[in-house]
Short mmCIF file of C-alpha atoms and ligand atoms in Angstrom, two decimals:
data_model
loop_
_atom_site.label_atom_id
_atom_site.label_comp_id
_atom_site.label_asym_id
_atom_site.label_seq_id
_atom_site.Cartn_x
_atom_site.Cartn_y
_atom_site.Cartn_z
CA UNK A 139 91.31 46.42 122.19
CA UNK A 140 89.95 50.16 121.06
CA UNK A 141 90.59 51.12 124.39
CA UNK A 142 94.29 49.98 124.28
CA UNK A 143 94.36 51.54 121.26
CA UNK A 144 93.09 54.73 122.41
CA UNK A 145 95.30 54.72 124.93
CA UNK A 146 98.50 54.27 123.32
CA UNK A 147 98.66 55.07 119.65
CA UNK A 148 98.66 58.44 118.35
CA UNK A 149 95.49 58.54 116.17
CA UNK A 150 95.37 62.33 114.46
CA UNK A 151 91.53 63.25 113.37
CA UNK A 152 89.69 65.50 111.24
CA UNK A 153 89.55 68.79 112.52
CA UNK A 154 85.70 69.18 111.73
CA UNK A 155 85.02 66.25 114.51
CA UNK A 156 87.17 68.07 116.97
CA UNK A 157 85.23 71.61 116.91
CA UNK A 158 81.90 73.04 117.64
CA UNK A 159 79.82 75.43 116.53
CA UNK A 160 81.56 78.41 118.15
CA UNK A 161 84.83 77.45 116.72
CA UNK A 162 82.92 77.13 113.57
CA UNK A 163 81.84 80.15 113.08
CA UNK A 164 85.18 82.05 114.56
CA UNK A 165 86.74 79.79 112.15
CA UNK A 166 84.57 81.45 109.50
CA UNK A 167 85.45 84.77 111.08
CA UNK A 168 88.88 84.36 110.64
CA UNK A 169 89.07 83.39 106.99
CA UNK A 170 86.99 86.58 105.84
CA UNK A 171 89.91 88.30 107.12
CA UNK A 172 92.59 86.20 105.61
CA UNK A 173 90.80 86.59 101.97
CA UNK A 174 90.23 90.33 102.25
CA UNK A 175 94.28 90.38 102.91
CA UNK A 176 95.15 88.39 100.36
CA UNK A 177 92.84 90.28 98.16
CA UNK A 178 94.89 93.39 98.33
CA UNK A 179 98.31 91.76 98.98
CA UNK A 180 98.84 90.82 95.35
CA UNK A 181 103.19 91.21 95.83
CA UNK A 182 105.63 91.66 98.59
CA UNK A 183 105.10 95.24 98.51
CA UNK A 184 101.42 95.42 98.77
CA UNK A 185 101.85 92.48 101.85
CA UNK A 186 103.84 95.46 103.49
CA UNK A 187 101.54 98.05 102.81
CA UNK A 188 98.72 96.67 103.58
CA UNK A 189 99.79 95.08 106.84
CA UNK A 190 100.89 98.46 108.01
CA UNK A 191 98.07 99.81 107.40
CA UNK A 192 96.33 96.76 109.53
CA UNK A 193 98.79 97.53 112.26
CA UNK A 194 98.29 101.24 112.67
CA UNK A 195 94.53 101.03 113.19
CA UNK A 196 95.58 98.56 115.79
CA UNK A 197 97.53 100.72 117.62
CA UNK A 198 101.24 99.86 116.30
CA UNK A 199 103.50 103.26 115.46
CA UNK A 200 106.63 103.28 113.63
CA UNK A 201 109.85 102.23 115.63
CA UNK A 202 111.33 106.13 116.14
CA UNK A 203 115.26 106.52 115.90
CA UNK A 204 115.06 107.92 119.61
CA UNK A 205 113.54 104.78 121.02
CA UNK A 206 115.11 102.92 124.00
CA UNK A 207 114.30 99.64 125.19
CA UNK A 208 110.86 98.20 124.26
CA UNK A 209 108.66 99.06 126.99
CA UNK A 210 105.74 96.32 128.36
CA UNK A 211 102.99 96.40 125.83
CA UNK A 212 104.43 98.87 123.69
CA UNK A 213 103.59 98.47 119.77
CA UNK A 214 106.08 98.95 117.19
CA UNK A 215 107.49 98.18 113.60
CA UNK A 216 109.91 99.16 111.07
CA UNK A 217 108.98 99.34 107.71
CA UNK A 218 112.14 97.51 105.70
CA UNK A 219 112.38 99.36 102.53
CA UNK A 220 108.73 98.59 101.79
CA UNK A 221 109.73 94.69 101.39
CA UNK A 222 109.60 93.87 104.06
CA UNK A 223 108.07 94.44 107.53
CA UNK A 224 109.47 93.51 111.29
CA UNK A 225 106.53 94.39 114.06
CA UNK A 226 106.91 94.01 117.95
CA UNK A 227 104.57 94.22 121.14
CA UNK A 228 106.91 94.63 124.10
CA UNK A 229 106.72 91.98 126.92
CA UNK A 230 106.69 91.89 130.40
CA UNK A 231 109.85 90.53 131.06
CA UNK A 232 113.50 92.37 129.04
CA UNK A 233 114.37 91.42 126.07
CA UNK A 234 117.38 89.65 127.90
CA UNK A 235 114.48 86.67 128.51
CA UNK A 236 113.99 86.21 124.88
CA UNK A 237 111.01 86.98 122.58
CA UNK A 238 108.70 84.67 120.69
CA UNK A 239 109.11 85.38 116.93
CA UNK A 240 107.18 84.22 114.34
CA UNK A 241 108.41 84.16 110.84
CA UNK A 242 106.90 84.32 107.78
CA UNK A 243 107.32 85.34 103.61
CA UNK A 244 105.40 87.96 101.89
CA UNK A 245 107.21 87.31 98.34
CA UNK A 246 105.38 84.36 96.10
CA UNK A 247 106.21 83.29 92.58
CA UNK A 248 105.18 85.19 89.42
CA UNK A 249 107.08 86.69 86.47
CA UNK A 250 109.11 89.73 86.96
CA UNK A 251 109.32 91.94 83.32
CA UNK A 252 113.30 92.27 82.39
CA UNK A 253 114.79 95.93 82.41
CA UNK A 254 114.14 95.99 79.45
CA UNK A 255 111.18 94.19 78.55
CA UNK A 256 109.53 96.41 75.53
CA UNK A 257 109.70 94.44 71.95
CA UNK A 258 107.29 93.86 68.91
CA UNK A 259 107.22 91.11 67.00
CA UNK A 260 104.80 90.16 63.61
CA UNK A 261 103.42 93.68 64.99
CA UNK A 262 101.86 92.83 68.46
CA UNK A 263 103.84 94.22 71.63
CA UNK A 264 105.13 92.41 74.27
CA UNK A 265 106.82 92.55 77.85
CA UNK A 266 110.05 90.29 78.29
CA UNK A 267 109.87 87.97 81.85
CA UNK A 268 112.46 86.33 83.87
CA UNK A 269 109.96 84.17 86.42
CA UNK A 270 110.89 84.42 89.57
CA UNK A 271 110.62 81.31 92.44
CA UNK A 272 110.20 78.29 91.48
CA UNK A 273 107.17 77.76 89.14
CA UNK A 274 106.09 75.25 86.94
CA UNK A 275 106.33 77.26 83.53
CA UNK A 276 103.31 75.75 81.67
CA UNK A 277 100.98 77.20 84.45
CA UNK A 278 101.79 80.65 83.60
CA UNK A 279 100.65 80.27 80.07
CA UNK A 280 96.89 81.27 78.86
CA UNK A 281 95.78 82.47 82.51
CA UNK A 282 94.78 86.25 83.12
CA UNK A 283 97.56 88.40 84.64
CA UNK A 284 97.63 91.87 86.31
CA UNK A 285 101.16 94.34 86.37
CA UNK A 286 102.29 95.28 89.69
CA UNK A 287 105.05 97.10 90.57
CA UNK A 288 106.73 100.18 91.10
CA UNK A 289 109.16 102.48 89.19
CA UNK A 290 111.54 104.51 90.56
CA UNK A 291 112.92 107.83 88.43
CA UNK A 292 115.79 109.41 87.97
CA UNK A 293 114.66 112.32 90.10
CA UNK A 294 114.31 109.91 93.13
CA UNK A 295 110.49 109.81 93.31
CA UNK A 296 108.81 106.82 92.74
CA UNK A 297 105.77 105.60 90.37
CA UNK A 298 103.70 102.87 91.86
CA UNK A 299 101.83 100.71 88.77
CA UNK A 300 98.91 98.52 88.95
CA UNK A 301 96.95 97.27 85.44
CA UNK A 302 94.33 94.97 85.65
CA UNK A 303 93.32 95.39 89.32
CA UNK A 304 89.79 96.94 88.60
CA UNK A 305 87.17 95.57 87.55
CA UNK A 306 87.14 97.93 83.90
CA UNK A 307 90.96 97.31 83.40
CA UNK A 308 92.94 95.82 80.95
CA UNK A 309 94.54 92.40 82.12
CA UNK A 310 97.46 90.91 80.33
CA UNK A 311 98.25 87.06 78.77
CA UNK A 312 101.00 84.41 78.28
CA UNK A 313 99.94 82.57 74.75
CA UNK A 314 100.02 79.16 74.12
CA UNK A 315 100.17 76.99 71.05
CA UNK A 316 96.79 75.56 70.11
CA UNK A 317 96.79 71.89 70.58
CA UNK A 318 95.97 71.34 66.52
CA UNK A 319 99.78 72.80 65.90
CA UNK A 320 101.44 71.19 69.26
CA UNK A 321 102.16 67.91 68.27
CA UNK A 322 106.21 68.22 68.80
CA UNK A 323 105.43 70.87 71.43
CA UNK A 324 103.51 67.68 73.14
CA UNK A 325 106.25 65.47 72.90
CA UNK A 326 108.45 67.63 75.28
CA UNK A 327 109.05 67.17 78.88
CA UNK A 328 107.10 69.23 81.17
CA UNK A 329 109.91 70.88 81.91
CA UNK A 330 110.32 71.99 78.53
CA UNK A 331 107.54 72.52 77.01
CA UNK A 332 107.31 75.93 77.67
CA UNK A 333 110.54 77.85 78.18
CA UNK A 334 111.03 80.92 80.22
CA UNK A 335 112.36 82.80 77.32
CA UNK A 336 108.99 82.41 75.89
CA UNK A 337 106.78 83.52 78.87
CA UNK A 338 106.31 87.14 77.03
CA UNK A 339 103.38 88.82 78.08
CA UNK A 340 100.97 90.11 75.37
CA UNK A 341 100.92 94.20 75.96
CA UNK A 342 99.08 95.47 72.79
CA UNK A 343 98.53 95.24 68.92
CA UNK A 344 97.68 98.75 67.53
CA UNK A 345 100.60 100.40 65.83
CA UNK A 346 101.22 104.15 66.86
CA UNK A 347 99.92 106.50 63.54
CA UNK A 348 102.73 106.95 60.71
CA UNK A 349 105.37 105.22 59.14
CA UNK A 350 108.31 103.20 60.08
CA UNK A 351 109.02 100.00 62.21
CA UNK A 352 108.09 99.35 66.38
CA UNK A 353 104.85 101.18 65.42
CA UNK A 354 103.14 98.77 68.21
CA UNK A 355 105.78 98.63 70.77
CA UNK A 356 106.08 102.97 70.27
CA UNK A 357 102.02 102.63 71.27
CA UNK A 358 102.50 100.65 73.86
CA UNK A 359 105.24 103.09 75.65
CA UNK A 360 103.44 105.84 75.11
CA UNK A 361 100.11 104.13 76.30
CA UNK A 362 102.25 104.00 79.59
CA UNK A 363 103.63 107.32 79.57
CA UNK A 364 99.87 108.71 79.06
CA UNK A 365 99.19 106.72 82.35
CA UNK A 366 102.61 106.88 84.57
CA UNK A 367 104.01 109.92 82.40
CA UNK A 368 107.33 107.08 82.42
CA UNK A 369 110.10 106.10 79.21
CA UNK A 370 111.64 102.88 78.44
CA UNK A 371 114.78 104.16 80.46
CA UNK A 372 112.35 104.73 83.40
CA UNK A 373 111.66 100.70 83.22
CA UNK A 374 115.02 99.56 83.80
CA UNK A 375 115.03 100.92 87.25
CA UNK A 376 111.78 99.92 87.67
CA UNK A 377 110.24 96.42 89.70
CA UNK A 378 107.07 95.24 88.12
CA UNK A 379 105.56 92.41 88.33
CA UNK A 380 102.97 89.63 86.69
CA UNK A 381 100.79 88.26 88.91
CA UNK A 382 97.78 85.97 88.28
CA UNK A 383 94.54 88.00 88.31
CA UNK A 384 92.28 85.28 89.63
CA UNK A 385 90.17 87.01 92.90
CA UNK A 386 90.40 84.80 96.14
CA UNK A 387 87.46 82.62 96.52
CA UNK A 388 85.86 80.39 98.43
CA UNK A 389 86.12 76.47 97.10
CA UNK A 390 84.08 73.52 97.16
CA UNK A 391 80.22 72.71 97.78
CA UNK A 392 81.17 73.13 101.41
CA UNK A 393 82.83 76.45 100.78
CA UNK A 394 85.63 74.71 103.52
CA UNK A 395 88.80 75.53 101.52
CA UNK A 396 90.33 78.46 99.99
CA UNK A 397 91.61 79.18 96.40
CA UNK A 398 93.72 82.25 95.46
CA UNK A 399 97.44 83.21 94.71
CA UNK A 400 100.41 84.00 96.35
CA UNK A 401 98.66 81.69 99.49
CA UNK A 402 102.88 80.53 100.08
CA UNK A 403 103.16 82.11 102.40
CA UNK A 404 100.79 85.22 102.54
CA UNK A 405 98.48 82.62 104.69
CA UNK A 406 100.95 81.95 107.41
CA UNK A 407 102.00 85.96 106.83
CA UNK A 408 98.41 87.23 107.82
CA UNK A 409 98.03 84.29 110.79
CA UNK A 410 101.00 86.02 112.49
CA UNK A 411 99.77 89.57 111.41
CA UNK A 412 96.65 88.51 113.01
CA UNK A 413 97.78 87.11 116.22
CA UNK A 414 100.55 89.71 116.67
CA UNK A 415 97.74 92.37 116.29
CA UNK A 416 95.77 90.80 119.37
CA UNK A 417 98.31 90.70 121.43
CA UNK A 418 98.54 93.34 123.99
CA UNK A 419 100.63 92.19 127.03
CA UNK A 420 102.49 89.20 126.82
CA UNK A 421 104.98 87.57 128.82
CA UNK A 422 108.50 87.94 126.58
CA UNK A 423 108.14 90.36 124.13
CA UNK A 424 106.42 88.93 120.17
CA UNK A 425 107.80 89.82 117.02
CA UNK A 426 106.29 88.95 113.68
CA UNK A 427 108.31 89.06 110.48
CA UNK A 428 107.21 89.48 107.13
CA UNK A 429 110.20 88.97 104.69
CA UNK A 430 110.88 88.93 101.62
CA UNK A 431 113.21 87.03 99.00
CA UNK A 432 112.35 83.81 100.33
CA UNK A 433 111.40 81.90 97.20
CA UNK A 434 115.18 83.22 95.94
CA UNK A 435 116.92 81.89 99.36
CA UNK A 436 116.60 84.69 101.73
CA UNK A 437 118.53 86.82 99.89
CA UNK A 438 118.93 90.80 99.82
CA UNK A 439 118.55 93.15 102.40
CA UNK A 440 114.84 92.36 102.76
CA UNK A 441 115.69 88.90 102.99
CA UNK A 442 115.41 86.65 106.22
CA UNK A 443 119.54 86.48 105.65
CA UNK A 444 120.09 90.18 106.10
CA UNK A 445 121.45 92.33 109.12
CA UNK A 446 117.78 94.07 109.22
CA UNK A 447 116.58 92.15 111.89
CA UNK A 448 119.23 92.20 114.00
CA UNK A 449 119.26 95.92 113.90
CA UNK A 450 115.60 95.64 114.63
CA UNK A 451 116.38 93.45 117.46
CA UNK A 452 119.01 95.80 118.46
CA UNK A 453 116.68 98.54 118.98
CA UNK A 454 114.59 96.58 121.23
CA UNK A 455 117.10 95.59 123.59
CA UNK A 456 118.09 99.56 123.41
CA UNK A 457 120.73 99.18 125.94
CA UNK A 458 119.60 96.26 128.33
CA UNK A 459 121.32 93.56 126.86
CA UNK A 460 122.91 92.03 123.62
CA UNK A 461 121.27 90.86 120.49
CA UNK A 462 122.92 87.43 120.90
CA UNK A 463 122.06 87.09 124.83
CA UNK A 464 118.33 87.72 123.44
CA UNK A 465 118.71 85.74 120.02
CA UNK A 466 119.59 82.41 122.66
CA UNK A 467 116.81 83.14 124.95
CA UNK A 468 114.46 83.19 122.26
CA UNK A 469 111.72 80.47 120.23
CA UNK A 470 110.70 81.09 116.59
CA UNK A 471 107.98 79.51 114.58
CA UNK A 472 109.31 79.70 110.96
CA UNK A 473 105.82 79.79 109.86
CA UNK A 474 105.63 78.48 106.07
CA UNK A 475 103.34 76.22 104.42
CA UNK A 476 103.74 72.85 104.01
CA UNK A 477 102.67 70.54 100.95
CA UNK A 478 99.07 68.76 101.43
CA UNK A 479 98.69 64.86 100.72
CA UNK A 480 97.13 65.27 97.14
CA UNK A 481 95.28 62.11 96.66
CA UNK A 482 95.53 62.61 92.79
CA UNK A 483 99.31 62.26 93.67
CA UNK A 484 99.65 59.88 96.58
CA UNK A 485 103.04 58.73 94.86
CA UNK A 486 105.11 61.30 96.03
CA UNK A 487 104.00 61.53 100.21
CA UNK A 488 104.52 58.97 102.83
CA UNK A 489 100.97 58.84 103.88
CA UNK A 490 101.30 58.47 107.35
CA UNK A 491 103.72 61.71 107.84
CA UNK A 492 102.28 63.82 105.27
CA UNK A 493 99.78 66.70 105.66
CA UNK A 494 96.41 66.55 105.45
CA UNK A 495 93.61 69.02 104.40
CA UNK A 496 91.23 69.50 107.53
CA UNK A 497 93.96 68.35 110.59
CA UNK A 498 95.54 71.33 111.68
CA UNK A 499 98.50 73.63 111.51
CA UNK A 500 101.29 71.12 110.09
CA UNK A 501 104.44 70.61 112.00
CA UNK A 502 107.79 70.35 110.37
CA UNK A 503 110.70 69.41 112.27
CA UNK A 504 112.71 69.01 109.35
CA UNK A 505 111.92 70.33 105.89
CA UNK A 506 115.35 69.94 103.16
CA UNK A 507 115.96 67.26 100.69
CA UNK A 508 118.51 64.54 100.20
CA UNK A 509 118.89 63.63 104.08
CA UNK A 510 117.63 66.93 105.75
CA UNK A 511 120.07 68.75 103.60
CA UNK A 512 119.19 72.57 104.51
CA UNK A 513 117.04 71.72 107.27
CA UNK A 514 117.00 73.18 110.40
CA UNK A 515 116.14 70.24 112.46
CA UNK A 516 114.67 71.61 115.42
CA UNK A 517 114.95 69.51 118.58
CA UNK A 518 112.86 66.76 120.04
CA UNK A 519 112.94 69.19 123.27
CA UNK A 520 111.24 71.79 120.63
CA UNK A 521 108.91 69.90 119.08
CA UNK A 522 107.50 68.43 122.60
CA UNK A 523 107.24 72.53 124.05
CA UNK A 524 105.11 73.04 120.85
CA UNK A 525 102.57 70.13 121.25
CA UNK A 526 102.51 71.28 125.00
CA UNK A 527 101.66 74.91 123.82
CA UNK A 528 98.93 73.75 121.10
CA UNK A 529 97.25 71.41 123.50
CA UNK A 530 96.95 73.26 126.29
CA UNK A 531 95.67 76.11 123.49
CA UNK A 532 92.81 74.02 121.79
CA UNK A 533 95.37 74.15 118.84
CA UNK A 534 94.65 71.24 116.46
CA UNK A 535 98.42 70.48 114.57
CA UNK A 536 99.27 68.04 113.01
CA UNK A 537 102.78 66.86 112.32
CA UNK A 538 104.11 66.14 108.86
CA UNK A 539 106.91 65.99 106.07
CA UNK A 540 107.29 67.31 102.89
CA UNK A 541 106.91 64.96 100.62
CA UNK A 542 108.55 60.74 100.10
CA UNK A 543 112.06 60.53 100.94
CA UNK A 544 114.31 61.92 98.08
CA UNK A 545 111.16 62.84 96.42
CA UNK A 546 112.67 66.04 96.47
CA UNK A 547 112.19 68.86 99.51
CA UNK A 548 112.06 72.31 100.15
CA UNK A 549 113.40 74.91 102.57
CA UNK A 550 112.12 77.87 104.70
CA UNK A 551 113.69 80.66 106.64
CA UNK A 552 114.12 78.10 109.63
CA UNK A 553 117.67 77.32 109.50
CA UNK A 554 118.72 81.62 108.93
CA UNK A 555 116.92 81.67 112.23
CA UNK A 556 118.03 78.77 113.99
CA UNK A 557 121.57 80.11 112.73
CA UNK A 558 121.26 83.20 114.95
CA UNK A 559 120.78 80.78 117.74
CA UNK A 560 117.24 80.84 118.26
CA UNK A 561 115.53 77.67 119.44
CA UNK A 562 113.38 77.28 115.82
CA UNK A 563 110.50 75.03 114.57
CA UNK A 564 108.33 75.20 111.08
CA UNK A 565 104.74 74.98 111.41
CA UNK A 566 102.13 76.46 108.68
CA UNK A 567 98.94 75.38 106.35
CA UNK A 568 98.94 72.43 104.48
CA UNK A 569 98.36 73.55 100.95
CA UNK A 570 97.42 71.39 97.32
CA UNK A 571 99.02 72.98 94.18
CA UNK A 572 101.73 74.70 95.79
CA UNK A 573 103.52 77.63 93.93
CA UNK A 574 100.59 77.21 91.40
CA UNK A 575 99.03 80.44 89.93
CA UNK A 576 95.84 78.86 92.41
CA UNK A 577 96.57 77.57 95.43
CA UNK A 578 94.16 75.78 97.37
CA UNK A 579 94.42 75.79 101.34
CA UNK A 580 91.72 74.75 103.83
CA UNK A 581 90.16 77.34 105.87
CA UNK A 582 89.97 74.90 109.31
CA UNK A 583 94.11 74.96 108.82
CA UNK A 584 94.32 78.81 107.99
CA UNK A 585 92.27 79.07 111.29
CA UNK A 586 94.57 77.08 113.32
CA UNK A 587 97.95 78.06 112.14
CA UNK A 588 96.37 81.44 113.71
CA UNK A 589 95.46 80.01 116.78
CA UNK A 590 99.04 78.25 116.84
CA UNK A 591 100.65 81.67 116.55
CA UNK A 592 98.48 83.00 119.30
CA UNK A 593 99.37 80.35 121.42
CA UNK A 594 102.86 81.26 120.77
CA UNK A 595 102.01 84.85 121.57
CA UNK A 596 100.81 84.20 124.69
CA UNK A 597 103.38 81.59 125.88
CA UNK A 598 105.39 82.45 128.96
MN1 MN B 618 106.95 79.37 101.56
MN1 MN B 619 107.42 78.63 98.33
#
């Protein structure tokens, strides 16, 4: 009867009984690079820069205005507005064949300080927060936090701030009530326990020297203007950010999985990065995208939404053919993460179609809520290519939902893609505690979701 079995049912297995030692240790390989990324790609911005800098040592130059069409094996990218980042290596056949794009989101939730976010109160200073993405408010609370961001003057030059980065720098806090004094606090909702007017951040207690009121806030400002030589005007034109200061580590006994922040969707960000950057002449031209605004809907110019890539796009067809003729030749992985089966929470997956730590990139063909609602849906004819092109690559996948039925959902940039005509399909790394301040991905996935995009690469 095993035989039968064998034979006919579709039996998905850990990934550690697939691979050997070689994979093993490339595996290993792999994730050193992924941490060191996600090390020092802490917001959008810093995903752009660093990336770039990645690129250029691998041979990529900036996409000039005079540029024609994309020659074979040519490297490119344009650097949009430092949010986001669109990279190419030309392909042996025009751009009228299509290219293989993969697409990915450098932006992650955090807290973003208001305009203006300076106040005192019982004479400790504090930054005002509007969180951004969806987060899970309590999580924020009593956790160390670094300020990222930059501020751009009135004189058009720009300040670029990090605090709490190094090792010898201050670091920043959320407070929370003690549990002795949280009795009604406790008999809130989750939701509600913590509200988002009340994620200030804790910026300093010593008042400035001399008389008069906002002695610690006036410290505070002019702790800042010692260091960025900025005002409080300067801040309202300015974009910083809160970001967990936990260091990206390695997790478990086994050291097989992978804890840091900002993992949505940095990890399926540097998999494409990666891939793209060993890629030197493939059949239709690859693009990677690293955009931003996801978490916030694709919004903005440096949002999967905007006109940016098809001006990118434009500039790679030069004069050969049309953006659309190349946009319907062409097959994008929308390369997000997925949500894990958390066995602490086996309540909200369907077992047998959720992730699972350990088997592979994950597979969406739909994401959405409420009946595929903002889904994509890509096409049984898609889905089978992609099997075809992980199997034949040694890819272990897996495929998978997000989450029960009406459990609730999520979205990606698939459907802005697959609304430009391009043949699209999700696939990324499982992940436990998802939009947490740590999240937890396993390193086998991270590995394949890179081999999946090299796959892709490579595809004719
Ligand atoms: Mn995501
Ligand atoms: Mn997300």
């Amino acid at each position: 009867m095993d035989e039968k079995k064998n034979e006919l049912f579709y039996q998905p297995k850990n990934g550690y009984d697939l691979i050997g030692a070689a994979e093993r240790t490339a595996c290993e390989d792999y994730c050193k690079g992924y941490m060191a990324y996600l090390d020092a790609a802490r917001t959008e911005r810093e995903a752009v820069s660093e990336a770039i800098r990645l690129a250029e040592a691998a041979g990529f130059a900036p996409l000039g205005d005079d540029a024609g069409p994309i020659r074979p094996g040519q490297k490119v990218y344009l650097n949009n507005r430092g949010k986001s980042l669109l990279l190419a290596v030309g392909g042996k056949k025009p751009m009228s064949a299509g290219f293989v794009v993969g697409a990915a989101h450098v932006d992650s939730p955090r807290l973003d300080l208001k305009q203006l976010p300076l106040f005192e109160d019982a004479e400790l200073g504090y930054f005002r927060t509007h969180y951004y993405g969806g987060i899970k408010k309590y999580q924020w609370t009593a956790i160390p936090l670094e300020l990222h961001g930059t501020v751009a003057l009135k004189d058009g030059t720009a300040v670029d701030v990090v605090i709490g980065r190094d090792k010898d720098d201050p670091q920043f806090v959320v407070t929370d009530l003690l549990p002795h004094l949280a009795a009604d606090q406790m008999q809130k909702t989750m939701a509600k326990g913590v509200e988002g007017e009340k994620l200030c951040i804790l910026a300093g207690s010593v008042p400035y020297a001399g008389e008069g009121g906002d002695r610690v806030k006036l410290a505070v400002m002019s702790l800042l203007n010692d260091r960025y030589g900025i005002t409080e005007a300067d801040l309202i034109s300015a974009e910083l950010e809160a970001v967990p200061a936990f260091d990206v580590r390695e997790l478990g006994l086994d050291r097989s999985m992978i804890g840091g922040y900002g993992q949505d969707d940095r990890v399926c960000a540097y998999a494409e990065l990666a891939a793209i950057l060993q890629t030197e002449a493939p059949e239709r031209t690859a693009v990677c995208i690293l955009a931003d605004k996801e978490e916030i809907g694709s919004v903005g110019v440096s949002g999967m939404r905007s006109q940016a890539f098809e001006r990118f796009i434009a500039r790679l067809c030069g004069d050969t053919c049309t953006v659309q003729e190349s946009f319907s030749h062409s097959f994008c992985v929308s390369a997000d993460v997925t949500a894990a089966l958390d066995p602490m929470y086996p309540e909200v997956s369907e077992k047998q179609n959720a992730a699972r730590l350990n088997y592979g990139v994950g597979f969406c063909k739909y994401t959405g809520s409420r009946g595929k609602s903002g889904a994509s849906d890509a096409s049984a004819e898609l889905v089978g290519y992609l099997r075809r092109l992980c199997d034949d690559a040694g890819v272990v996948w897996q495929m998978c939902e997000l989450g029960k039925v009406d459990q609730g959902g999520g979205g990606t940039v698939a459907l802005y893609m697959a609304d430009r005509d391009i043949d699209t399909i999700d696939a990324g790394v499982p992940v436990l505690s998802m939009h947490a301040p740590f999240e937890t991905t396993a390193k086998f996935d991270c590995y394949m979701t890179y081999k999946c995009m090299k796959a892709a690469y490579g595809a004719e």
